[in-house]
Every structure is written in structure tokens, then in C-alpha cells.
Amino acid sequence: MMGPRQVAQGALFYEFSIEEFVPADHPLRGIDRFLDLSDVRPLLASSYSSHGRPSIDPELMIRMLLLGYCQGIRSERRLCEEVHVNLAYRWFCRLDLTDPVPDHSTFSKNRHGRFRESGLFRHLFETVLQRCIHEGLVGGESFGVDASLIPANANQTRGIDSKDGLPADLTTRVVDEYLETLDDAAFGASTKVVPKYISPVDPAARWTGADGGAAFFAYSTNYMVDLDNAGIVDVEPSVPIRTAEAFAARRMIDRITDRFDMTPDKLVGDTGYGSAEMLGWLVEERGIAPHIPVWDKSKRTDGTFSREDFIYDPATDSYTCPGGKELRTYRRNFSKPRKANGGKDGFIRYRASKHDCDACPLKPQCCPGDPGRRVMRSVHEAARDVARDIRKTDAYMTSFIQRRKVEMLFAHLKRYIGVPVMRLRGPKGAYEQFQLAATAQNLRKLAKLVPQPQPTG
């Protein structure tokens, strides 16, 4: 028997509780367990006036922003619509059925003022990270570092030739932020090479073809990850240049040491972090074992002897060539021995005697076009040797496999957190977006790995 047609009957009174409506195993309940926003209002107190109309609760706006990243909602306009109709979202944001949802324009107004000036997003990230440490998800012994390209929110076909420069009358917020980062080693000061094009809407974004395809404007998001449970311990934006990404890694290690008193025993990374300066900083200044391939271009491809064919003797600070002759930094006998120092490029030069090379039968295989052979050694060569020795161990192979955890976080960032391209513009927009995204990833990991406490009785 077919039942009667269902017709909605409006009732005069309802007895309804959002708390009872949201299931106990809903993902947002797990995230809410670890979200502590008790410090938001004191942190922003100085940014609000003591008189005037009451503002929207800043905790509500932060909850809505984190909700958007946790659920992969890219548009703030759509976020407001979803919170309006979704009861679970209303519960997470502490809104009742009749409470109004803030307008989407409210986020932009507060983002460019109170939130960024107060360092709120960094505070939120570190608060969640502290909870990860408390729950045992961060061991602090082995860290992995990597960077991923994020296309900028800019038209890739409307770049300005860098020779022409930006228009003199172009004065916008992102241009001011770009000028502020010209001396930052993670942005403008990372290289002297001028990019081919500059974006007028986001000049801090770098024109790059680092992914091997067509060039485009992009930023790099840099993650420092604890390899025990793939928890993000720090995040830093930069331009997609190898030196900038290495500097961002150093900045993150220093910040983790200062804020949480954690210095890893080893750092795992790819060849982009294997420069002599980076390895020297890790080994000589921080005492961190570099599980990183060495960036080395000393291998010759013309059939002549490479630097690895020469044997270095640290006792005499000299090299011995395949013909048994000695290469030294100085050929004169000084009354006071001099210690060789690297030049401006960071290399020490060892030279063979022209007389020895002229009489050597191996000269065609060694230096056929030069009067004498010269070998260059980095001032950080000892640290590079440490990295080479580590690469021969089984522990390095384990680290090589663990490094994939960082790459998986980038895939999660682009697919589930909803950051395949930049939403915001400018360096400060990159800071906000990457910090909120990393905070959301850590919250999701806490909700997944830390079990819900069982009720007693």
C-alpha cells in the first residue's frame, strides 16, 4: 500500500539541540577536542577599541577560517553559505540555529589588520603544535624538510617584462609587501638573478619553470616535518629558488630550537639542501647529521681525472694526484705556516707544480689544456664528507623512505585542504595561508591518531 504524500507541516514550537544532532563520531568533534582558542581574545585585545559598536567575536572568525581549511572549502563566500545551512558546521563554530553568520567581507577586513599585525596565525599554529608534542606525536629526533610549488593567484599571461619594471603609479598593498621583502633571504635577497617577468598583481611571486613545464608565477611552501608521525613542526613561505628554500629550512630549525627547545639529531632532505653552505651549517654549527645527498659538480665528463681521483691528506693539507705528485695551496716556504682560507666563493685552491705536470705521462688524462692541474676544495668539505659517509649506511636508506612522508603532506595539502593554487596574494597572504593550512593538517592528524576517551561507568 502506497503511503500518503509527504507534506511539510510547519510547527509553532520545536525542541531541538545541535549538540545532540551532531554524531559522536563526526570528524569535527575530533578536531574540536584539540582546538584551544582561549588566548585569541587576550592576544587581540589591544587591536580593538574600548568604545563603539561591538565587533564580531574573533574566535568565531578563526573557527570559520580553520573549518574552511579542514574541509577544503576554498571560497570564503561559499564558507559562509555552508556554515549557514550545515548544522555540524554551526556546532563547530558555536552558532545556534538562529545566530547570524558573518558576512564574507568581514574576513578580509580583519585579515589585513588585526590578525596579521598580532601574529595570530603563528600563535594558532604553535598552540596546535604544542598539543602534538603533548600527545607524543612529535619526537624531535628526526626531521624531514622539503618545499612544494604553489601557483600564485595571478594571471600567468599578463606579466611585465622585468627590464621595464613595475609602473611608478602602481601602489597597492601587495606591492608594499613586495618592497618590504627585497632584503629577505627567503625572497628578494635569495639571488641576484632577475626573473624574466614580474606580476603586477603579486610581484613577490617568482616566475619559475622549476617543475620542468611551462613557466608560471609561484611561491614555495616549506615544511619541516617530524618523521615519527608526520607532524608539521614548522612552515615557511619563500620564492621557488634553491638558496631561498635552504635558508627557510635554517630559519625553521632556529625557530623550533628557540620556541620549543628541540634540535633534531638528523635532517632528511633532497639534493636541494645539499649545498656546501647548508651542510656546513648543519654539521659544524648545529651538530645535526645530514641525511642529504651532496650537491657536487666536480665530476668531469670529458674523460680527464675528477677531484675524487685525488687523495686528500688532512695532516699536510694537500692532495696527491694519480701520478703521486703533491698539490698544495702555497708553493713557498713561509717562516710562519699559513692556513689556507677560502675565497669569496668558499673554495680553497690546490695547485700542482708546472714542472711536475710537464714531466708527467698522465698529463693528457689530467690537464691537457692547462700548464698545471688545480683542484678546488670547499671550506665545508669536511661536512660534505660526513654527508657522503652517511649516504653509505642503512640508516640513510631508511631516511630516504621516510622522506616520502613530507611529499604525502604536500599531496594532502593540495587535494584535501584545498590549496592547489594560492587563494591570497602577497608574502603576508602566503604566510597566513600556509600557516592556517598546516594548522588544519595537524588538527586532522590529532583527531585521527589520538583516540577519543571512553566514558567511565
Coordinates of C-alpha atoms in Angstrom, one line a residue:
M1 CA 0.0 0.0 0.0
M2 CA 1.4 3.4 -1.0
G3 CA 1.7 5.8 1.8
P4 CA 0.3 9.3 1.8
R5 CA 2.2 12.2 0.1
Q6 CA 4.7 13.8 2.5
V7 CA 3.9 17.4 3.0
A8 CA 6.0 19.6 5.4
Q9 CA 3.8 20.8 8.3
G10 CA 5.2 24.0 9.9
A11 CA 5.1 23.7 13.7
L12 CA 4.7 26.5 16.1
F13 CA 7.4 25.2 18.5
Y14 CA 10.4 23.0 18.1
E15 CA 12.6 21.2 20.7
F16 CA 15.9 20.8 19.0
S17 CA 19.6 20.6 20.2
I18 CA 22.5 20.9 17.8
E19 CA 24.7 19.2 20.3
E20 CA 22.5 16.1 20.1
F21 CA 22.2 16.3 16.4
V22 CA 25.9 16.1 15.6
P23 CA 27.1 12.4 15.8
A24 CA 29.6 11.5 18.4
D25 CA 32.0 10.2 15.7
H26 CA 31.8 13.2 13.4
P27 CA 35.3 14.3 12.2
L28 CA 34.7 17.9 13.5
R29 CA 34.2 16.6 17.0
G30 CA 37.7 15.0 16.9
I31 CA 39.2 18.3 15.7
D32 CA 37.3 20.4 18.2
R33 CA 38.9 18.3 21.1
F34 CA 42.3 19.8 20.3
L35 CA 41.4 23.3 19.3
D36 CA 42.1 25.7 22.1
L37 CA 41.2 29.4 21.3
S38 CA 41.3 30.7 24.9
D39 CA 44.2 33.0 24.1
V40 CA 42.6 34.6 21.0
R41 CA 40.7 37.4 22.8
P42 CA 43.6 38.5 25.1
L43 CA 46.0 38.4 22.1
L44 CA 43.7 40.7 20.1
A45 CA 42.6 42.9 22.9
S46 CA 44.9 45.8 22.0
S47 CA 43.6 45.8 18.4
Y48 CA 40.0 46.7 19.4
S49 CA 38.7 50.0 20.6
S50 CA 37.2 50.3 24.1
H51 CA 34.1 52.0 22.8
G52 CA 31.9 51.9 19.8
R53 CA 29.7 49.1 18.4
P54 CA 30.5 45.5 19.5
S55 CA 32.5 43.6 16.9
I56 CA 32.1 40.0 15.7
D57 CA 33.6 37.5 18.0
P58 CA 37.2 36.9 16.7
E59 CA 37.0 33.3 18.0
L60 CA 34.1 32.7 15.7
M61 CA 36.0 34.0 12.6
I62 CA 39.0 31.9 13.5
R63 CA 36.8 28.8 13.8
M64 CA 35.3 29.5 10.5
L65 CA 38.7 30.0 8.8
L66 CA 40.0 26.7 10.2
L67 CA 36.8 25.0 9.3
G68 CA 37.3 26.1 5.7
Y69 CA 40.8 24.7 5.5
C70 CA 39.9 21.4 7.4
Q71 CA 37.0 20.8 4.9
G72 CA 38.8 22.1 1.8
I73 CA 36.4 25.0 1.2
R74 CA 38.4 27.5 -0.9
S75 CA 35.9 30.3 -1.1
E76 CA 35.1 32.4 2.0
R77 CA 31.8 33.3 0.3
R78 CA 30.9 29.6 0.0
L79 CA 32.2 29.0 3.5
C80 CA 29.6 31.4 4.9
E81 CA 26.9 29.7 2.9
E82 CA 28.0 26.2 4.1
V83 CA 28.0 27.4 7.8
H84 CA 24.6 28.8 7.3
V85 CA 23.0 25.5 6.2
N86 CA 25.2 22.8 7.8
L87 CA 24.3 22.0 11.4
A88 CA 27.6 20.3 12.1
Y89 CA 29.4 23.4 10.9
R90 CA 27.2 25.6 13.1
W91 CA 28.0 23.4 16.1
F92 CA 31.8 23.7 15.4
C93 CA 31.5 27.5 15.1
R94 CA 29.4 27.7 18.4
L95 CA 26.4 29.1 16.5
D96 CA 22.8 28.3 17.4
L97 CA 20.0 27.8 14.8
T98 CA 19.0 31.5 14.9
D99 CA 22.5 33.0 15.2
P100 CA 23.5 35.0 12.1
V101 CA 26.6 34.0 10.1
P102 CA 29.2 36.8 9.5
D103 CA 29.5 38.3 6.0
H104 CA 32.4 37.1 3.9
S105 CA 33.8 40.6 3.6
T106 CA 34.5 40.6 7.4
F107 CA 37.4 38.1 7.0
S108 CA 39.3 40.4 4.6
K109 CA 38.8 43.4 6.8
N110 CA 40.3 41.7 9.9
R111 CA 42.9 39.7 7.9
H112 CA 44.6 42.8 6.6
G113 CA 44.6 44.5 10.0
R114 CA 44.2 42.8 13.4
F115 CA 45.0 39.2 12.6
R116 CA 48.3 39.8 10.7
E117 CA 49.7 42.5 13.0
S118 CA 49.1 40.5 16.1
G119 CA 50.8 37.3 14.8
L120 CA 47.6 35.4 15.5
F121 CA 48.2 32.7 12.8
R122 CA 51.6 31.9 14.0
H123 CA 50.2 31.7 17.6
L124 CA 47.5 29.3 16.4
F125 CA 50.0 27.0 14.6
E126 CA 52.3 26.8 17.6
T127 CA 49.4 26.2 20.0
V128 CA 48.3 23.2 18.0
L129 CA 52.0 22.0 17.6
Q130 CA 52.4 22.2 21.4
R131 CA 49.4 19.9 21.7
C132 CA 51.0 17.5 19.2
I133 CA 54.1 17.4 21.4
H134 CA 52.0 16.8 24.5
E135 CA 50.2 13.9 22.8
G136 CA 53.5 12.3 21.8
L137 CA 53.1 12.8 18.1
V138 CA 56.4 14.8 17.8
G139 CA 59.6 13.1 18.9
G140 CA 62.0 15.8 18.0
E141 CA 64.8 13.4 16.9
S142 CA 64.5 13.2 13.1
F143 CA 63.1 15.9 10.9
G144 CA 62.4 16.0 7.2
V145 CA 62.4 19.1 5.1
D146 CA 61.0 19.8 1.6
A147 CA 59.4 22.5 -0.5
S148 CA 56.5 22.4 -2.9
L149 CA 55.5 24.8 -5.7
I150 CA 52.1 26.6 -5.3
P151 CA 51.0 28.6 -8.3
A152 CA 50.3 32.3 -7.4
N153 CA 46.9 33.9 -7.7
A154 CA 47.9 35.9 -10.7
N155 CA 47.3 35.8 -14.5
Q156 CA 50.2 33.9 -15.9
T157 CA 49.9 35.6 -19.3
R158 CA 50.0 39.2 -18.1
G159 CA 53.4 39.5 -16.6
I160 CA 55.5 42.7 -17.1
D161 CA 59.0 42.4 -18.5
S162 CA 61.4 42.8 -15.7
K163 CA 63.5 45.2 -17.8
D164 CA 60.6 47.6 -17.8
G165 CA 59.9 47.3 -14.1
L166 CA 56.7 48.0 -12.3
P167 CA 54.7 51.1 -13.2
A168 CA 55.6 54.1 -11.0
D169 CA 52.0 54.8 -10.2
L170 CA 51.3 51.2 -9.1
T171 CA 50.7 51.5 -5.3
T172 CA 48.9 48.5 -3.7
R173 CA 49.2 46.5 -0.6
V174 CA 50.9 43.6 -2.2
V175 CA 53.4 45.9 -3.9
D176 CA 54.3 47.4 -0.5
E177 CA 54.7 43.9 0.9
Y178 CA 57.0 43.0 -2.0
L179 CA 59.2 46.0 -1.3
E180 CA 59.5 45.0 2.3
T181 CA 60.8 41.6 1.4
L182 CA 63.5 42.7 -1.0
D183 CA 66.2 42.2 1.7
D184 CA 64.7 38.9 3.0
A185 CA 66.9 36.0 2.1
A186 CA 63.8 33.8 1.6
F187 CA 62.5 36.3 -1.0
G188 CA 64.2 39.2 -2.8
A189 CA 67.7 38.7 -1.4
S190 CA 67.9 34.9 -2.2
T191 CA 69.5 35.5 -5.6
K192 CA 70.8 38.3 -7.8
V193 CA 69.3 36.8 -10.9
V194 CA 66.4 38.9 -12.1
P195 CA 63.3 37.0 -13.2
K196 CA 62.1 37.3 -16.8
Y197 CA 58.7 38.6 -15.8
I198 CA 57.0 40.3 -12.8
S199 CA 53.4 40.0 -12.0
P200 CA 51.7 43.4 -11.4
V201 CA 49.1 42.0 -9.0
D202 CA 51.6 39.9 -7.0
P203 CA 55.2 41.0 -7.7
A204 CA 56.6 38.8 -4.8
A205 CA 55.6 35.7 -6.7
R206 CA 58.5 34.3 -8.7
W207 CA 58.4 33.5 -12.4
T208 CA 59.7 29.9 -12.5
G209 CA 59.9 26.8 -14.6
A210 CA 61.2 24.6 -11.8
D211 CA 58.7 21.8 -12.4
G212 CA 60.0 21.2 -15.9
G213 CA 57.0 22.5 -17.7
A214 CA 55.8 25.9 -18.8
A215 CA 57.0 28.8 -16.5
F216 CA 54.5 30.4 -14.2
F217 CA 54.3 32.7 -11.1
A218 CA 54.6 30.7 -7.9
Y219 CA 55.5 30.6 -4.2
S220 CA 57.2 27.7 -2.3
T221 CA 55.7 26.4 0.9
N222 CA 58.4 24.9 3.0
Y223 CA 57.6 22.2 5.6
M224 CA 59.7 20.9 8.5
V225 CA 58.1 17.6 9.5
D226 CA 58.8 15.2 12.4
L227 CA 59.2 11.9 10.7
D228 CA 57.8 9.8 13.6
N229 CA 54.2 10.6 12.9
A230 CA 54.5 13.1 10.0
G231 CA 53.5 16.1 12.2
I232 CA 54.3 19.5 10.8
V233 CA 56.7 21.3 13.2
D234 CA 57.1 24.4 11.2
V235 CA 56.1 26.1 7.9
E236 CA 57.7 28.9 6.0
P237 CA 56.9 30.5 2.6
S238 CA 59.7 31.5 0.1
V239 CA 60.3 32.0 -3.5
P240 CA 60.9 28.8 -5.5
I241 CA 64.7 29.1 -5.6
R242 CA 67.1 26.5 -4.1
T243 CA 69.0 29.0 -1.9
A244 CA 65.8 30.6 -0.6
E245 CA 64.4 27.2 0.4
A246 CA 67.6 26.2 2.1
F247 CA 67.5 29.5 4.1
A248 CA 63.9 28.8 5.0
A249 CA 65.0 25.4 6.4
R250 CA 67.6 27.1 8.5
R251 CA 65.1 29.6 9.8
M252 CA 62.7 26.9 10.7
I253 CA 65.3 24.9 12.7
D254 CA 66.4 28.0 14.6
R255 CA 62.7 28.9 15.4
I256 CA 61.9 25.4 16.6
T257 CA 65.0 25.4 18.8
D258 CA 64.1 28.8 20.3
R259 CA 60.4 28.2 20.8
F260 CA 60.3 24.5 21.8
D261 CA 63.9 23.7 22.7
M262 CA 64.0 20.9 20.1
T263 CA 67.1 20.3 17.9
P264 CA 66.8 17.2 15.7
D265 CA 69.6 14.6 15.6
K266 CA 69.2 14.2 11.9
L267 CA 67.7 16.2 9.0
V268 CA 66.4 14.4 5.9
G269 CA 66.1 16.2 2.6
D270 CA 66.8 16.1 -1.1
T271 CA 69.8 17.4 -3.1
G272 CA 68.4 20.9 -3.0
Y273 CA 69.6 21.1 0.6
G274 CA 73.0 19.5 -0.1
S275 CA 75.0 22.7 -0.8
A276 CA 78.3 23.1 1.0
E277 CA 77.0 26.1 3.0
M278 CA 73.9 24.2 4.2
L279 CA 75.8 21.1 5.1
G280 CA 78.5 23.1 6.9
W281 CA 75.8 24.9 8.9
L282 CA 74.1 21.7 9.9
V283 CA 77.3 19.8 10.9
E284 CA 79.6 22.5 12.2
E285 CA 77.2 24.9 13.8
R286 CA 74.2 22.8 14.8
G287 CA 75.6 19.3 15.2
I288 CA 72.8 17.7 13.0
A289 CA 73.5 14.6 11.0
P290 CA 72.7 15.5 7.3
H291 CA 70.8 12.6 5.6
I292 CA 71.0 14.6 2.4
P293 CA 72.7 13.9 -0.9
V294 CA 75.7 16.2 -1.6
W295 CA 75.3 18.8 -4.3
D296 CA 78.5 18.1 -6.2
K297 CA 79.5 19.2 -9.7
S298 CA 83.2 18.2 -9.5
K299 CA 82.6 15.1 -11.7
R300 CA 84.2 15.6 -15.1
T301 CA 82.6 14.2 -18.3
D302 CA 85.5 14.8 -20.7
G303 CA 87.5 11.7 -19.7
T304 CA 90.0 13.5 -17.5
F305 CA 90.6 12.9 -13.8
S306 CA 87.9 14.2 -11.5
R307 CA 88.5 15.6 -8.0
E308 CA 87.6 12.2 -6.4
D309 CA 90.7 10.7 -8.1
F310 CA 92.9 12.9 -5.9
I311 CA 93.6 11.8 -2.4
Y312 CA 93.4 14.5 0.4
D313 CA 95.7 14.4 3.4
P314 CA 94.4 16.5 6.3
A315 CA 97.7 16.2 8.1
T316 CA 99.6 18.1 5.4
D317 CA 96.5 19.9 4.0
S318 CA 97.4 18.7 0.5
Y319 CA 96.2 16.5 -2.4
T320 CA 98.1 13.7 -4.1
C321 CA 97.4 13.2 -7.8
P322 CA 97.2 9.8 -9.6
G323 CA 100.8 10.3 -10.6
G324 CA 102.0 10.6 -7.0
K325 CA 102.7 14.3 -7.1
E326 CA 101.6 16.8 -4.4
L327 CA 99.1 19.7 -4.8
R328 CA 99.4 22.4 -2.3
T329 CA 97.8 25.8 -1.6
Y330 CA 101.2 27.5 -1.3
R331 CA 104.5 26.6 -3.1
R332 CA 106.7 29.0 -1.0
N333 CA 108.1 28.1 2.4
F334 CA 106.9 30.6 4.9
S335 CA 108.7 31.1 8.2
K336 CA 105.2 31.1 9.9
P337 CA 102.9 28.5 8.3
R338 CA 99.8 29.9 6.8
K339 CA 96.4 28.4 6.9
A340 CA 94.6 28.3 3.7
N341 CA 91.4 30.3 3.6
G342 CA 88.6 30.0 1.0
G343 CA 88.0 32.8 -1.4
K344 CA 84.7 34.7 -1.8
D345 CA 83.2 31.7 -3.5
G346 CA 84.0 29.5 -0.4
F347 CA 86.6 27.3 -2.2
I348 CA 90.3 26.6 -1.4
R349 CA 92.5 26.1 -4.5
Y350 CA 95.3 23.4 -4.5
R351 CA 97.8 23.6 -7.4
A352 CA 100.4 21.2 -8.7
S353 CA 103.9 22.3 -9.8
K354 CA 104.1 23.1 -13.5
H355 CA 107.4 21.3 -13.6
D356 CA 105.8 18.1 -12.3
C357 CA 102.9 18.3 -14.7
D358 CA 105.1 18.9 -17.7
A359 CA 107.1 15.7 -17.0
C360 CA 104.1 13.6 -16.0
P361 CA 103.0 10.9 -18.6
L362 CA 99.4 11.3 -17.2
K363 CA 99.1 14.9 -18.3
P364 CA 96.8 14.1 -21.3
Q365 CA 94.3 12.5 -18.8
C366 CA 94.7 15.2 -16.2
C367 CA 95.1 18.7 -17.6
P368 CA 95.7 18.6 -21.3
G369 CA 94.9 22.2 -21.9
D370 CA 96.4 23.8 -18.8
P371 CA 100.0 24.2 -17.7
G372 CA 99.3 22.6 -14.3
R373 CA 96.4 20.8 -12.5
R374 CA 94.3 22.7 -10.0
V375 CA 91.9 21.1 -7.5
M376 CA 89.2 23.1 -5.6
R377 CA 88.1 22.1 -2.2
S378 CA 85.2 23.7 -0.3
V379 CA 85.8 25.2 3.1
H380 CA 82.9 22.9 4.3
E381 CA 84.3 19.8 2.6
A382 CA 84.6 18.0 6.0
A383 CA 80.8 18.4 6.4
R384 CA 80.3 17.2 2.9
D385 CA 82.4 14.1 3.7
V386 CA 80.1 13.5 6.7
A387 CA 77.1 13.5 4.4
R388 CA 78.8 11.2 1.9
D389 CA 79.6 8.7 4.7
I390 CA 76.0 8.8 6.0
R391 CA 74.8 8.0 2.5
K392 CA 76.6 4.7 2.6
T393 CA 74.7 3.5 5.7
D394 CA 71.5 1.6 6.1
A395 CA 70.1 4.4 8.2
Y396 CA 70.2 6.6 5.1
M397 CA 68.0 4.2 3.1
T398 CA 65.5 4.3 6.0
S399 CA 65.6 8.1 5.9
F400 CA 65.1 8.0 2.1
I401 CA 61.9 6.1 2.5
Q402 CA 60.7 8.3 5.4
R403 CA 61.2 11.4 3.3
R404 CA 58.1 10.4 1.4
K405 CA 56.0 11.5 4.4
V406 CA 56.8 15.1 3.6
E407 CA 55.7 14.7 0.0
M408 CA 52.5 13.0 1.1
L409 CA 51.7 16.0 3.2
F410 CA 52.0 18.3 0.2
A411 CA 49.7 16.0 -1.8
H412 CA 47.2 16.2 1.2
L413 CA 47.6 20.0 1.2
K414 CA 46.7 20.3 -2.4
R415 CA 43.9 17.7 -2.6
Y416 CA 42.1 17.8 0.7
I417 CA 43.0 21.1 2.3
G418 CA 42.2 22.8 -1.0
V419 CA 45.4 24.7 -1.7
P420 CA 46.3 23.6 -5.3
V421 CA 46.8 27.3 -6.1
M422 CA 47.2 30.4 -3.9
R423 CA 44.0 32.0 -2.6
L424 CA 45.6 35.1 -1.3
R425 CA 48.3 37.5 -2.6
G426 CA 51.5 38.9 -1.3
P427 CA 54.1 37.5 1.2
K428 CA 51.8 38.1 4.1
G429 CA 49.0 36.3 2.4
A430 CA 51.3 33.4 1.8
Y431 CA 52.3 33.3 5.5
E432 CA 48.6 33.3 6.5
Q433 CA 47.5 30.7 4.0
F434 CA 50.4 28.3 4.7
Q435 CA 50.2 28.6 8.5
L436 CA 46.4 28.0 8.6
A437 CA 46.7 25.1 6.2
A438 CA 49.5 23.5 8.3
T439 CA 47.4 24.1 11.4
A440 CA 44.5 22.3 9.8
Q441 CA 46.6 19.4 8.8
N442 CA 48.0 19.0 12.3
L443 CA 44.5 19.2 13.8
R444 CA 43.2 16.5 11.4
K445 CA 46.2 14.3 12.4
L446 CA 45.5 14.7 16.1
A447 CA 41.9 13.8 15.6
K448 CA 42.9 10.7 13.6
L449 CA 45.8 9.4 15.7
V450 CA 44.7 10.3 19.3
P451 CA 41.8 8.1 20.3
Q452 CA 38.6 9.5 21.8
P453 CA 38.5 9.0 25.6
Q454 CA 35.9 6.4 26.6
P455 CA 33.2 7.5 29.0
T456 CA 33.7 6.0 32.5
G457 CA 31.0 4.0 34.3

